[in-house]
Coordinates of C-alpha atoms and ligand atoms in Angstrom, one line a residue:
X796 CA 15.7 13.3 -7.8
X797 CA 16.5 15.4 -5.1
X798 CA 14.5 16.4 -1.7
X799 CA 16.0 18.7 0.8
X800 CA 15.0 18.0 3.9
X801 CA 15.4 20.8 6.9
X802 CA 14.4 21.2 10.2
X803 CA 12.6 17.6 10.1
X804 CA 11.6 15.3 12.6
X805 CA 12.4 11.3 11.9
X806 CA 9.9 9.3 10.0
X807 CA 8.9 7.8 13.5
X808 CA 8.9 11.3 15.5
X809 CA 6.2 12.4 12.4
X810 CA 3.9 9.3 13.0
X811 CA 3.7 9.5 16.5
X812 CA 3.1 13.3 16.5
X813 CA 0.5 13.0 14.0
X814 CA -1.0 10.2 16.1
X815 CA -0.7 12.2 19.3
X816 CA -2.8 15.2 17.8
X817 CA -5.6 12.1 16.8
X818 CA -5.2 10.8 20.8
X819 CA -6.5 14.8 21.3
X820 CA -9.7 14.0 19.6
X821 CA -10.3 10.6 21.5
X822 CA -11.2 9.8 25.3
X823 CA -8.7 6.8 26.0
X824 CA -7.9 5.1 29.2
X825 CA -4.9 6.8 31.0
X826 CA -1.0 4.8 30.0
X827 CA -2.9 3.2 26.8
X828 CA -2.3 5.9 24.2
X829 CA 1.5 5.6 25.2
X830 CA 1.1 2.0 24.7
X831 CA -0.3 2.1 21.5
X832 CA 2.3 4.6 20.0
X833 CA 4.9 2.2 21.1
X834 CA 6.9 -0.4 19.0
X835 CA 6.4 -3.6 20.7
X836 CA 9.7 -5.1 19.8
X837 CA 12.1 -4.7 16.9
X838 CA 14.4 -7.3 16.0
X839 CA 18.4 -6.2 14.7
X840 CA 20.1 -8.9 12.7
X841 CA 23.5 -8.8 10.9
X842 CA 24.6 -11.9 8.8
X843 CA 27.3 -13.1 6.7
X844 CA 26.7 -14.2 3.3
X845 CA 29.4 -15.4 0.8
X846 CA 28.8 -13.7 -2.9
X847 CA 31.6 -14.9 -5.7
X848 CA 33.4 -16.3 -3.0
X849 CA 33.9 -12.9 -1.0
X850 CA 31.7 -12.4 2.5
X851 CA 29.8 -10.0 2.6
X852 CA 27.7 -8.5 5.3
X853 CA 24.4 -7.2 5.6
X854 CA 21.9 -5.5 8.1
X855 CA 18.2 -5.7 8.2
X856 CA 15.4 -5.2 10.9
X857 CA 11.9 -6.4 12.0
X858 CA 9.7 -4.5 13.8
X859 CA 6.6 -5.0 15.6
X860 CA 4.1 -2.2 16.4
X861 CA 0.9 -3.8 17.5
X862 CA 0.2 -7.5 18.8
X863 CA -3.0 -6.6 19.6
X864 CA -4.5 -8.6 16.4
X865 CA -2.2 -11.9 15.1
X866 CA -0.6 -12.2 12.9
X867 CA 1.4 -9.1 12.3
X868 CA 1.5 -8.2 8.7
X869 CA 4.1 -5.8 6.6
X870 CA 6.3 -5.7 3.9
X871 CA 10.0 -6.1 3.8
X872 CA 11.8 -3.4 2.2
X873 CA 15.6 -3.7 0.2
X874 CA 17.1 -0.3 0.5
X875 CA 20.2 1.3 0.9
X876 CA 19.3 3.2 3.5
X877 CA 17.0 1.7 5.2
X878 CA 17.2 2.1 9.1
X879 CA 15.4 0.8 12.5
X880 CA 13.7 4.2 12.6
X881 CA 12.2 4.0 8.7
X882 CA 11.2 0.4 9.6
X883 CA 9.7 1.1 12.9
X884 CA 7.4 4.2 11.8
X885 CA 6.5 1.7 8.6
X886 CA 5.2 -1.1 11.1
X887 CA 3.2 1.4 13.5
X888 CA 1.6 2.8 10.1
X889 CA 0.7 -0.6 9.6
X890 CA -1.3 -1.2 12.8
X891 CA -2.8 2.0 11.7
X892 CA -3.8 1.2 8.1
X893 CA -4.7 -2.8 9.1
X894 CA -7.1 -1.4 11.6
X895 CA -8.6 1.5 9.7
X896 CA -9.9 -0.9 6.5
X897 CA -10.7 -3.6 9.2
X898 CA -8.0 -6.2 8.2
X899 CA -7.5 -8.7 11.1
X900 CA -3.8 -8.1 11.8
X901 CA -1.6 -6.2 13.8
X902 CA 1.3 -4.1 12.3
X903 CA 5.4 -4.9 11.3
X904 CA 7.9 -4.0 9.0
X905 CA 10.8 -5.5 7.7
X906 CA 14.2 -3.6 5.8
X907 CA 17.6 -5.1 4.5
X908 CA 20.0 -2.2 4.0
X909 CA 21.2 -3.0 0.5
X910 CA 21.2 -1.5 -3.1
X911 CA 18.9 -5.1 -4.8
X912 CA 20.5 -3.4 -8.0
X913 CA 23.9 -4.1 -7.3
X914 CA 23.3 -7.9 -6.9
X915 CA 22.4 -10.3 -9.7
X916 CA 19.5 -12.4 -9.4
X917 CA 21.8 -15.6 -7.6
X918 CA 22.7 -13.3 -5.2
X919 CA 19.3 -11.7 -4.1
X920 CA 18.1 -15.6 -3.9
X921 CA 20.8 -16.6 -1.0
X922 CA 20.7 -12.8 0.8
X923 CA 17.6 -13.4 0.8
X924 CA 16.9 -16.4 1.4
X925 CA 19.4 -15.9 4.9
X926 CA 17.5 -13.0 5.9
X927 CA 14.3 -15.0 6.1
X928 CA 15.7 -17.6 7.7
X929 CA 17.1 -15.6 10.6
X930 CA 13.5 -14.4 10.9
X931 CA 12.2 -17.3 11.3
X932 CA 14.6 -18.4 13.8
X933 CA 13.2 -15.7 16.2
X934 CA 9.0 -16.3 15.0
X935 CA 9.3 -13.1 12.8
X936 CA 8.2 -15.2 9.9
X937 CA 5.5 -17.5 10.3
X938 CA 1.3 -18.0 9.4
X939 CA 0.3 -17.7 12.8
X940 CA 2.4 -15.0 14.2
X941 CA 4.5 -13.1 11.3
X942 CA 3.5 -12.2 7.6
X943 CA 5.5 -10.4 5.3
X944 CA 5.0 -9.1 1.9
X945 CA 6.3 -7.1 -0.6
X946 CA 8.0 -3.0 -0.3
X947 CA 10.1 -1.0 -2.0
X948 CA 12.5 -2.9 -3.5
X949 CA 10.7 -6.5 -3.2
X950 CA 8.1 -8.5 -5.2
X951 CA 6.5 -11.4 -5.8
X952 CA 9.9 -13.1 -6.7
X953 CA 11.5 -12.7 -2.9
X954 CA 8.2 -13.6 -1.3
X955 CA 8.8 -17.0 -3.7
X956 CA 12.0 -17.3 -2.2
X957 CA 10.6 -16.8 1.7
X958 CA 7.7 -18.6 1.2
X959 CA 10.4 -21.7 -0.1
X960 CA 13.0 -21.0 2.5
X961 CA 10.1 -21.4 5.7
X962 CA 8.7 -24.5 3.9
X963 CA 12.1 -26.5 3.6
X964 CA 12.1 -25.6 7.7
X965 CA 8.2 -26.3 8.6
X966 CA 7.4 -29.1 6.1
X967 CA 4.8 -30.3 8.6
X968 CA 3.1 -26.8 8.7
X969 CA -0.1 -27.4 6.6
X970 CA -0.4 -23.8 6.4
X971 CA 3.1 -23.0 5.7
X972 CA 2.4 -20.7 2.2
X973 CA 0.4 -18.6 4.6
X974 CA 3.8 -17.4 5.9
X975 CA 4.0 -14.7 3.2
X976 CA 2.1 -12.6 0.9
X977 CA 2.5 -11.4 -2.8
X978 CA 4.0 -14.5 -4.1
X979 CA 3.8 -15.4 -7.4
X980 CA 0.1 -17.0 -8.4
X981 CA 1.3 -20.4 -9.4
X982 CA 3.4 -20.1 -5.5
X983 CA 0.1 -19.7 -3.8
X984 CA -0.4 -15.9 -4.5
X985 CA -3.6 -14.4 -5.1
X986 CA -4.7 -12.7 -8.6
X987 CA -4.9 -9.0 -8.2
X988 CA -2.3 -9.0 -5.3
X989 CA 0.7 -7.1 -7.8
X990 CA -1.8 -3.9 -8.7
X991 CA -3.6 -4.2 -5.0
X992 CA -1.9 -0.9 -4.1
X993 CA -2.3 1.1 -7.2
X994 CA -6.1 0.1 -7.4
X995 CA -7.1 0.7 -3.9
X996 CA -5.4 4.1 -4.5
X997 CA -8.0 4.4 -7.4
X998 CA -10.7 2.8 -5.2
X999 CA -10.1 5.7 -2.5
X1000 CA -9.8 8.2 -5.1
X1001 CA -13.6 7.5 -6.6
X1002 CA -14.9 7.4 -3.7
X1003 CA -13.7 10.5 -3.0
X1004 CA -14.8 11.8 -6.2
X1005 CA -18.1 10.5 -4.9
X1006 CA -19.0 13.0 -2.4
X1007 CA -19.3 16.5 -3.7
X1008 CA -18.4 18.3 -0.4
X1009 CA -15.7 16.9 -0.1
X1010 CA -14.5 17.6 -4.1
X1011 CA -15.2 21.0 -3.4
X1012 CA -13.2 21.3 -0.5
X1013 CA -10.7 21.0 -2.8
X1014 CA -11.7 23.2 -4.7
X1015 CA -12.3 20.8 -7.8
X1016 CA -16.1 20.3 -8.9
X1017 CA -17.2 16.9 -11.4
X1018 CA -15.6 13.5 -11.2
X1019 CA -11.7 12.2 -12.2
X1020 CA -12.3 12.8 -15.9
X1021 CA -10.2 14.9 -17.4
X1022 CA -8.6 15.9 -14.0
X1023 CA -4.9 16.6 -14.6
X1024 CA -2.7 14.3 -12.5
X1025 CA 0.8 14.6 -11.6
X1026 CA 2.8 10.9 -10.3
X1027 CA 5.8 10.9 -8.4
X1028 CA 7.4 7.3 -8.5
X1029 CA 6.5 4.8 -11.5
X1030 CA 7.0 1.6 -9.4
X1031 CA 4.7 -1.2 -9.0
X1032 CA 2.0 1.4 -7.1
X1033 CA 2.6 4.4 -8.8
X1034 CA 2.6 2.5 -12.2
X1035 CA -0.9 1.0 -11.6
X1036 CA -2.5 4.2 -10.1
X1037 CA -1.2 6.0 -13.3
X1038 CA -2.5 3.3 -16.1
X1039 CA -5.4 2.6 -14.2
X1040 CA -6.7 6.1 -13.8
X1041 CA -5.8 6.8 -17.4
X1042 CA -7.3 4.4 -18.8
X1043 CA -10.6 3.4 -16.8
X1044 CA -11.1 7.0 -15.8
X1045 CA -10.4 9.1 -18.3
X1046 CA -7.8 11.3 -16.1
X1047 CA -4.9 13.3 -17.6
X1048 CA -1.6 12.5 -16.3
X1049 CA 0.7 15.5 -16.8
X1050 CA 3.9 15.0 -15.3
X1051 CA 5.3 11.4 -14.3
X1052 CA 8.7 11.6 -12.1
X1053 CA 11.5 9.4 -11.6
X1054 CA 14.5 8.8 -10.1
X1055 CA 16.5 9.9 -13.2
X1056 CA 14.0 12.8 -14.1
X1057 CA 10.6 13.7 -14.8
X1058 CA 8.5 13.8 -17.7
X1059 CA 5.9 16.4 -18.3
X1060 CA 3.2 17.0 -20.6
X1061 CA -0.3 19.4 -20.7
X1062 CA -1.7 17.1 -23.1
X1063 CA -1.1 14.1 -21.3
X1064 CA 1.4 11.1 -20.9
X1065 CA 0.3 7.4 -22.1
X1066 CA 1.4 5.3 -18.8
X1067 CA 2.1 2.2 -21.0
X1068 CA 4.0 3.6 -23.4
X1069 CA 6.0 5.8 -21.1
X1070 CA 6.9 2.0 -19.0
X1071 CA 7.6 0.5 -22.2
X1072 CA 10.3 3.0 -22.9
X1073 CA 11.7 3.2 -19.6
X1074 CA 11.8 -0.7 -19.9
X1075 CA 14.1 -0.6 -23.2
X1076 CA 16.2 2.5 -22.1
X1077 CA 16.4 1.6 -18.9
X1078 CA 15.6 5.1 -17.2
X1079 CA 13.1 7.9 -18.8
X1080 CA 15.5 10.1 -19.9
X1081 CA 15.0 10.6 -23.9
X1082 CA 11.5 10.2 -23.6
X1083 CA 10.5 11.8 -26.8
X1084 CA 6.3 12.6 -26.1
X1085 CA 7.5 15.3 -23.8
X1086 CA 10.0 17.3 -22.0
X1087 CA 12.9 15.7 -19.7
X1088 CA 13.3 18.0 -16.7
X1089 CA 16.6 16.4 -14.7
X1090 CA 15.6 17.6 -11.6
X1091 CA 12.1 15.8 -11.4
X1092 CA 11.6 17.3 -7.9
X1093 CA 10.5 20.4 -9.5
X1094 CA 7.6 18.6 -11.3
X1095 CA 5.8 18.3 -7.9
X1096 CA 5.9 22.2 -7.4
X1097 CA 3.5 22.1 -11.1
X1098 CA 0.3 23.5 -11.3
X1099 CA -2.3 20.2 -11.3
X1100 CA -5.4 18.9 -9.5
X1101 CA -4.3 15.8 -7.5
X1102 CA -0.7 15.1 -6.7
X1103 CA 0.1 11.2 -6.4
X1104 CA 3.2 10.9 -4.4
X1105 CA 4.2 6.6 -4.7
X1106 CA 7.5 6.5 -3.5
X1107 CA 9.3 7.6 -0.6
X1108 CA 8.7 8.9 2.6
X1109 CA 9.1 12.9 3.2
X1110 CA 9.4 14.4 -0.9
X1111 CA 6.7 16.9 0.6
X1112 CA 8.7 18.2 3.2
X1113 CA 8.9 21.8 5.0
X1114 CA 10.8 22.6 2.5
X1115 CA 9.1 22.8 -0.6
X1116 CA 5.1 22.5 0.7
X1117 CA 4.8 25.9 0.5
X1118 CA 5.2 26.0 -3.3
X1119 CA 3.0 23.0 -3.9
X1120 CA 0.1 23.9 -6.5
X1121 CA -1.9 20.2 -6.4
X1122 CA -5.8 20.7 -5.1
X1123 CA -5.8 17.6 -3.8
X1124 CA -2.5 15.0 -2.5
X1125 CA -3.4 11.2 -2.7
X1126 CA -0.7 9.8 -0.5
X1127 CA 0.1 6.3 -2.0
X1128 CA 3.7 6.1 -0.7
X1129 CA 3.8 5.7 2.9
X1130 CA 4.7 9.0 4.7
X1131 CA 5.3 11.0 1.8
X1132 CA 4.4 14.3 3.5
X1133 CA 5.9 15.4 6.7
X1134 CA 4.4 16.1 10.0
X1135 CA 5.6 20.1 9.1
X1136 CA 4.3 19.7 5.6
X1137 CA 1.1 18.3 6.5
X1138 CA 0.4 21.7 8.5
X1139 CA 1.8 23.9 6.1
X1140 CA -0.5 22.1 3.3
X1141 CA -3.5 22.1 5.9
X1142 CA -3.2 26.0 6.2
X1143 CA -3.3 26.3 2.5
X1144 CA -5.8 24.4 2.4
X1145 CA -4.9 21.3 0.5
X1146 CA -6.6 18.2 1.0
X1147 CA -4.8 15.5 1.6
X1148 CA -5.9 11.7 1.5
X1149 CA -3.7 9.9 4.1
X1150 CA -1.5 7.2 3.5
X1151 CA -2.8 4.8 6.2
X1152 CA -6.0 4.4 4.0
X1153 CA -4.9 5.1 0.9
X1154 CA -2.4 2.9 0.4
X1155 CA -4.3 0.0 2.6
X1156 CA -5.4 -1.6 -0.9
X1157 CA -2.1 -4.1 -1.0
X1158 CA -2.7 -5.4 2.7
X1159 CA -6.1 -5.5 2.2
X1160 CA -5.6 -7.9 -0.8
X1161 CA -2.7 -9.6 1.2
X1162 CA -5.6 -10.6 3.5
X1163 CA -7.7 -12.1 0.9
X1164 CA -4.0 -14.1 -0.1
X1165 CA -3.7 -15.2 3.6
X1166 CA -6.8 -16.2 3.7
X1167 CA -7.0 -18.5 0.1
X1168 CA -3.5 -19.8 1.4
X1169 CA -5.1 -20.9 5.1
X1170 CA -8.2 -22.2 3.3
X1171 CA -6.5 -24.2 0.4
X1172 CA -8.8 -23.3 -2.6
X1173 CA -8.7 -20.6 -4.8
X1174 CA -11.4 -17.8 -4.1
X1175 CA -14.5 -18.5 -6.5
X1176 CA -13.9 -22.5 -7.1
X1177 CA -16.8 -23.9 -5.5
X1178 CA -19.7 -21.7 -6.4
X1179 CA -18.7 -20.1 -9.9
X1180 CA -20.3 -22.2 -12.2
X1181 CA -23.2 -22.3 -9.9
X1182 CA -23.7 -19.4 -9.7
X1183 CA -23.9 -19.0 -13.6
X1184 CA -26.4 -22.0 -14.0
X1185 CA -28.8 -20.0 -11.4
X1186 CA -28.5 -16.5 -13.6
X1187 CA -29.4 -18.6 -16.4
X1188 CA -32.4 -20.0 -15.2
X1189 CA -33.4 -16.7 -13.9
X1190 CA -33.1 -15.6 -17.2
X1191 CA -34.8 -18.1 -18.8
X1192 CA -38.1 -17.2 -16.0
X1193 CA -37.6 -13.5 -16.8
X1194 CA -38.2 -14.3 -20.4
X1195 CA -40.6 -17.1 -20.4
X1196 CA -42.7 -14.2 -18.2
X1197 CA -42.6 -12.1 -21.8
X1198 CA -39.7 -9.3 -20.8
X1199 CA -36.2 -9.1 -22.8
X1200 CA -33.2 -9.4 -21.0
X1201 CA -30.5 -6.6 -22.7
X1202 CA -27.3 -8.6 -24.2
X1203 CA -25.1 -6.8 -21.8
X1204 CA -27.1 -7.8 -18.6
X1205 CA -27.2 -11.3 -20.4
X1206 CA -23.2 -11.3 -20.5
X1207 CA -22.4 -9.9 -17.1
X1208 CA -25.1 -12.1 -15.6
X1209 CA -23.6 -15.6 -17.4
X1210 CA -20.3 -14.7 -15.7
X1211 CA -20.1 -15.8 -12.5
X1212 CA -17.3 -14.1 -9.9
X1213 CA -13.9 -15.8 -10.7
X1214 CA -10.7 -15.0 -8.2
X1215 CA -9.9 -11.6 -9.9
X1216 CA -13.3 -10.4 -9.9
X1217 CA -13.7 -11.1 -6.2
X1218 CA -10.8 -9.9 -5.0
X1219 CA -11.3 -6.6 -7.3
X1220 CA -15.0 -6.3 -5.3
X1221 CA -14.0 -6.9 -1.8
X1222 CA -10.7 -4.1 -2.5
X1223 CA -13.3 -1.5 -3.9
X1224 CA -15.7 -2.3 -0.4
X1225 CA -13.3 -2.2 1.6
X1226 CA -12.2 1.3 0.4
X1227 CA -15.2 2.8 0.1
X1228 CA -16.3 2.0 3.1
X1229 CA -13.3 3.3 5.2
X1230 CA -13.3 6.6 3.1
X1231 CA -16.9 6.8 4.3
X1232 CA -15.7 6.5 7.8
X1233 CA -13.2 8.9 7.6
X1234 CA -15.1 11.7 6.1
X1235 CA -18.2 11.1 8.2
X1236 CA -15.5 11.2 11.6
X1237 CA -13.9 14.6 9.5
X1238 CA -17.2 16.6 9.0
X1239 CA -19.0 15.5 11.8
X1240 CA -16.5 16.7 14.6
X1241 CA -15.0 20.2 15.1
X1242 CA -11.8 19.1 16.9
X1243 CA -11.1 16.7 13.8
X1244 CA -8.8 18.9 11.6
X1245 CA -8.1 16.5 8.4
X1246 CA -9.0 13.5 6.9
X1247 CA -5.4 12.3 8.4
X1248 CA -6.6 13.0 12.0
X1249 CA -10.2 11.6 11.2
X1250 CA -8.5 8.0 9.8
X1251 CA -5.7 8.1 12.6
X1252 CA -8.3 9.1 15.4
X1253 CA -10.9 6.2 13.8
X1254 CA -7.7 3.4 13.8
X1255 CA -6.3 4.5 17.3
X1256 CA -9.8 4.0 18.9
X1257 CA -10.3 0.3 17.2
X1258 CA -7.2 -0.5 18.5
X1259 CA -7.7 0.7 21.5
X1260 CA -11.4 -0.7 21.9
X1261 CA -9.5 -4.0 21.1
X1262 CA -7.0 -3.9 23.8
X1263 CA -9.5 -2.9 26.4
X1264 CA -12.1 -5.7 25.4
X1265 CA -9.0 -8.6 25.5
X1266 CA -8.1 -6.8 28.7
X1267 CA -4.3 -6.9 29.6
X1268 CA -2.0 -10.2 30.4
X1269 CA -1.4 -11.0 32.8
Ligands
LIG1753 N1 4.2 -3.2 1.9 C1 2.8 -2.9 1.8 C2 2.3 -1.8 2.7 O1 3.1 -1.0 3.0 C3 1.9 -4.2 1.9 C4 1.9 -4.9 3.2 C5 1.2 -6.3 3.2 O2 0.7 -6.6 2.2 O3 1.3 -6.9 4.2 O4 1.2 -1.7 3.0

């Protein structure tokens, strides 16, 4: 796929503008809004690592926006062209989104520059396996003070291998598989954790759906049924928005596009099937249940109600906003719209749903992870089966009073709340209630011009609040 990006300020000039213009809205202490803007620190490390024999060498980064809340919390990202700015506008986004859906952490980033698929899998383990050590070296890994995750690029497999490489270093660290989140379940990872992003994207988008003033601001009426949805990226998030709003909520997925092409199809793409092929063909092309455009980028210039970019930063650029058709643009990747797009968009009057909440869902269930891992028992062990013994004797005292109990309330009352179901419960509050926020700090004030000023306006002032109450060290 191609973007063409001109005229453009970095990825970091485009968060701290867009954070300035939410500083307008607020009343903060003088010096304080600078502070918050600013990356605390950023960590450069290059490191040798022999691969068949040959050394190779490799560049990564991690950066710290906000130590106002410990730990910091972010993913690390393995891209070829990942770079300090990219990785520092991803960590202050974090502070943003961590404080927005009121997760207890302040916000980092991590990137290697490399291409993962030009490594076999021996090769990822000891790259890295290095990287995390050097992070630990300088306490950017580490329960207390560090936590990364997974990002483009990443998954539960590398968060196996950091959560390994810090415990063969801190064996004495009882909390040590707090050091990292998204592992694998049976390495101390949480159910629920691999589709927390896609879901919460879901979450925010019912909510949404909730709230008819805010549909018809976009110029939609009725709920996600039927609506026609267009996805840009089928990884991990994209793929689980996509199949999840399929198939829970009846919505219509048109066009799906990837980095070897798009597919598009008025009637509507299955999400499963579509993954299934890509799986065996490796790539989209020759998808037969609809037609192959090469130039996917196209695909996000189609007519359609909500637009899901869930990829990279800046596909909606100044560019091609213009000729954008969506009603509504559900920002899953991190900083897919630029700081020129979002005005352009605004003036059309597009409604976007910001990245910093939308996307929050994976660090939201990263939280729960961090949590299970500091407390040592999986979420739902000790009061499950409790829990069901109670509903059964309240159903036995409904009935014995003379009323029937339905079978269905029966079922769903004999079940008591295992991991997946609590973790699925606390990501849909969490959404719902920061989407409440945001649209209640959007309609409420004049001066608030989107729901991305509203979310960045209601995270700076947390922050903010939080730095003033701690007061300032020394
Ligand atoms: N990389 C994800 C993000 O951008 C998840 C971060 C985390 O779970 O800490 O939000």
């Amino acid at each position: 796929m191609t973007t063409h990006v001109t005229n453009e300020v970095s990825f970091r000039k485009s968060v701290n503008l867009t954070v300035e213009m939410a500083i307008a809205t607020l009343d903060l202490p003088e010096g304080l809004a600078y502070y918050i803007e600013s990356v605390d620190n950023v960590y450069q490390i290059r490191f040798p690592v022999k691969i068949k024999g040959k050394i190779e060498s490799f560049i990564g980064w991690r950066a710290v926006h906000g130590e106002h809340k410990l730990p910091v919390k972010g993913g690390i990202r393995f891209a070829p062209n990942v770079n300090q700015d990219e990785v520092e506008a991803l960590a202050a986004l974090m502070s943003y989104k961590c404080a927005l859906v009121d997760v207890p952490f302040g916000g980092s980033k991590g990137g290697l520059a490399i291409d993962p698929r030009r490594y076999d899998e021996e090769s990822l383990e000891k790259i890295t396996r290095r990287f995390a050590f050097e992070l630990m070296r300088k306490d950017y890994i580490g329960p207390a003070t560090n936590v990364p995750a997974p990002d483009m690029g990443t998954g539960p497999r590398e968060m196996a291998w950091i959560a390994s490489t810090y415990k063969a270093h801190k064996m004495d660290d009882i909390d040590h598989m707090a050091c990292v989140t998204g592992k694998p379940v049976s390495q101390g990872g949480i159910r629920g954790r691999v589709e927390a992003t896609g879901r919460g994207v879901v979450f925010g988008l019912r909510e949404f759906f909730r709230h008819p003033e805010d549909v018809k601001m976009a110029k939609m009426e009725g709920g996600l049924e039927g609506k026609k949805v267009i996805v840009q990226g089928l990884g991990n998030v994209g793929y689980h928005a996509a199949k999840i709003l399929e198939e829970e909520d009846g919505a219509k997925i048109i066009a799906v596009l990837e980095y070897d092409g798009g597919i598009l199809n008025p009637d509507g793409i299955e999400i499963e099937d579509l993954a299934e092929y890509r799986k065996n063909n490796k790539g989209i092309k020759g998808y037969p249940k609809g037609t192959y455009v090469e130039d996917s980028s196209t695909l996000l210039e189609e007519e359609c109600d909500i637009l899901i970019p869930a990829a990279l930063e800046g596909v909606i650029n100044q560019e091609n906003a213009s000729r954008v058709k969506a009603k509504l643009i559900a920002e899953a990747a991190n900083g897919p719209v630029t700081f020129g797009a979002d005005a352009i968009l605004n003036q059309k009057g597009v409604v976007i749903i910001p990245d910093a909440y939308l996307n929050a869902g994976g660090v939201t269930v990263s939280y729960f992870e961090w949590i299970k891992n500091l407390s040592h028992i999986r979420l739902g062990r000790m009061q499950r089966r409790y829990e069901e013994r109670q509903n059964a004797e309240l159903i036995q005292a409904i009935e014995a009073s003379g009323t029937a109990v339905s079978e269905n309330l029966r079922k769903s009352l004999l079940q008591g709340a295992d991991e997946i179901d609590l973790v699925r419960s606390g990501l849909d509050d969490t959404m719902r209630m920061a989407f409440q926020f945001i649209r209640e700090r959007y309609w409420s004030r004049d001066n608030v011009s989107s729901y991305r000023i509203a979310a960045m306006a209601i995270a700076v002032e947390k922050i903010a609040n939080n730095v003033m109450e701690q007061g300032v060290y020394p």
